Short mmCIF file of C-alpha atoms in Angstrom, two decimals:
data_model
loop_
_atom_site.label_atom_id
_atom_site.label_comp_id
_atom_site.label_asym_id
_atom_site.label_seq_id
_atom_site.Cartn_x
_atom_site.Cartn_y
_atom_site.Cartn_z
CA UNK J 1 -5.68 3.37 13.26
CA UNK J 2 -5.23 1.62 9.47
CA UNK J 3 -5.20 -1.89 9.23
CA UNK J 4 -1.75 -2.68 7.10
CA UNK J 5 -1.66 -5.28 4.64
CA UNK J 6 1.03 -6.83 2.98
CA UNK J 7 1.06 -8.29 -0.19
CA UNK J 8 2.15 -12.93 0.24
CA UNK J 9 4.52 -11.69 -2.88
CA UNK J 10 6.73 -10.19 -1.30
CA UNK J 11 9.72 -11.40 1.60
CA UNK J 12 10.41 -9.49 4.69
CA UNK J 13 13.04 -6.67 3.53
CA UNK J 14 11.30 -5.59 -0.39
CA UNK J 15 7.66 -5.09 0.12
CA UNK J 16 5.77 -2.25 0.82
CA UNK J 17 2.04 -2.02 3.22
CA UNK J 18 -1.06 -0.76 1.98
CA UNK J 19 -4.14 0.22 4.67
CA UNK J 20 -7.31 0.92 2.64
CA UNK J 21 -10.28 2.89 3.32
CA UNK J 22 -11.88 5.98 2.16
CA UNK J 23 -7.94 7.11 0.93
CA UNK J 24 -5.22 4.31 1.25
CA UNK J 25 -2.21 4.74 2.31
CA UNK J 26 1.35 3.04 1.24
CA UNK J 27 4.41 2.45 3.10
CA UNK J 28 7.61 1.21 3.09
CA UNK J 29 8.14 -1.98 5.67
CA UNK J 30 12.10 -0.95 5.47
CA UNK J 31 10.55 2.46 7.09
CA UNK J 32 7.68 2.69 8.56
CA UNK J 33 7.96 5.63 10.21
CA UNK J 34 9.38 7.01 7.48
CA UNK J 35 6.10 8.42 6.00
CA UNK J 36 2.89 7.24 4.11
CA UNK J 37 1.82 7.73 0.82
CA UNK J 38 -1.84 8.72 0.52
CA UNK J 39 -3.92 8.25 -2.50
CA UNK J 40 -7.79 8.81 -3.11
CA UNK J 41 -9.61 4.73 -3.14
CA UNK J 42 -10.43 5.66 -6.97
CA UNK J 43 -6.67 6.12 -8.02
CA UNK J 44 -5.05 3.35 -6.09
CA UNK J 45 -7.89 0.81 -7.74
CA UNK J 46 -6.99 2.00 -10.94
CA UNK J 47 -3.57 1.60 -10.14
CA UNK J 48 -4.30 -2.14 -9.23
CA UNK J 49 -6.81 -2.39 -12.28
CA UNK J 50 -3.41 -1.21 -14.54
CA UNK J 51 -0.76 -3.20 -12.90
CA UNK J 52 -2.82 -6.78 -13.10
CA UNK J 53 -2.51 -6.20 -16.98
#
């Protein structure tokens, strides 16, 4: 089971969940069950590495 975390950015109703591991995976809080998002580690830390600049 992935451990979601949720970024202190964001309120209740406009954030989205991210569990990561070997792949992490993104969600919607609005919809949880409304699917996941899965990317490889290596592309979702160069997304992170890209956004903080």
């Amino acid at each position: 089971m992935p451990e979601w975390r949720k970024s202190s950015y964001t309120d209740e109703t406009n954030c989205v969940e991210v569990a990561p591991g070997p792949v992490s995976r993104i969600r919607d809080t609005k919809d949880r069950s409304g699917g996941t998002l899965v990317v490889s580690a290596a592309a979702w830390g160069a997304f992170l590495r890209m956004t903080k600049h």
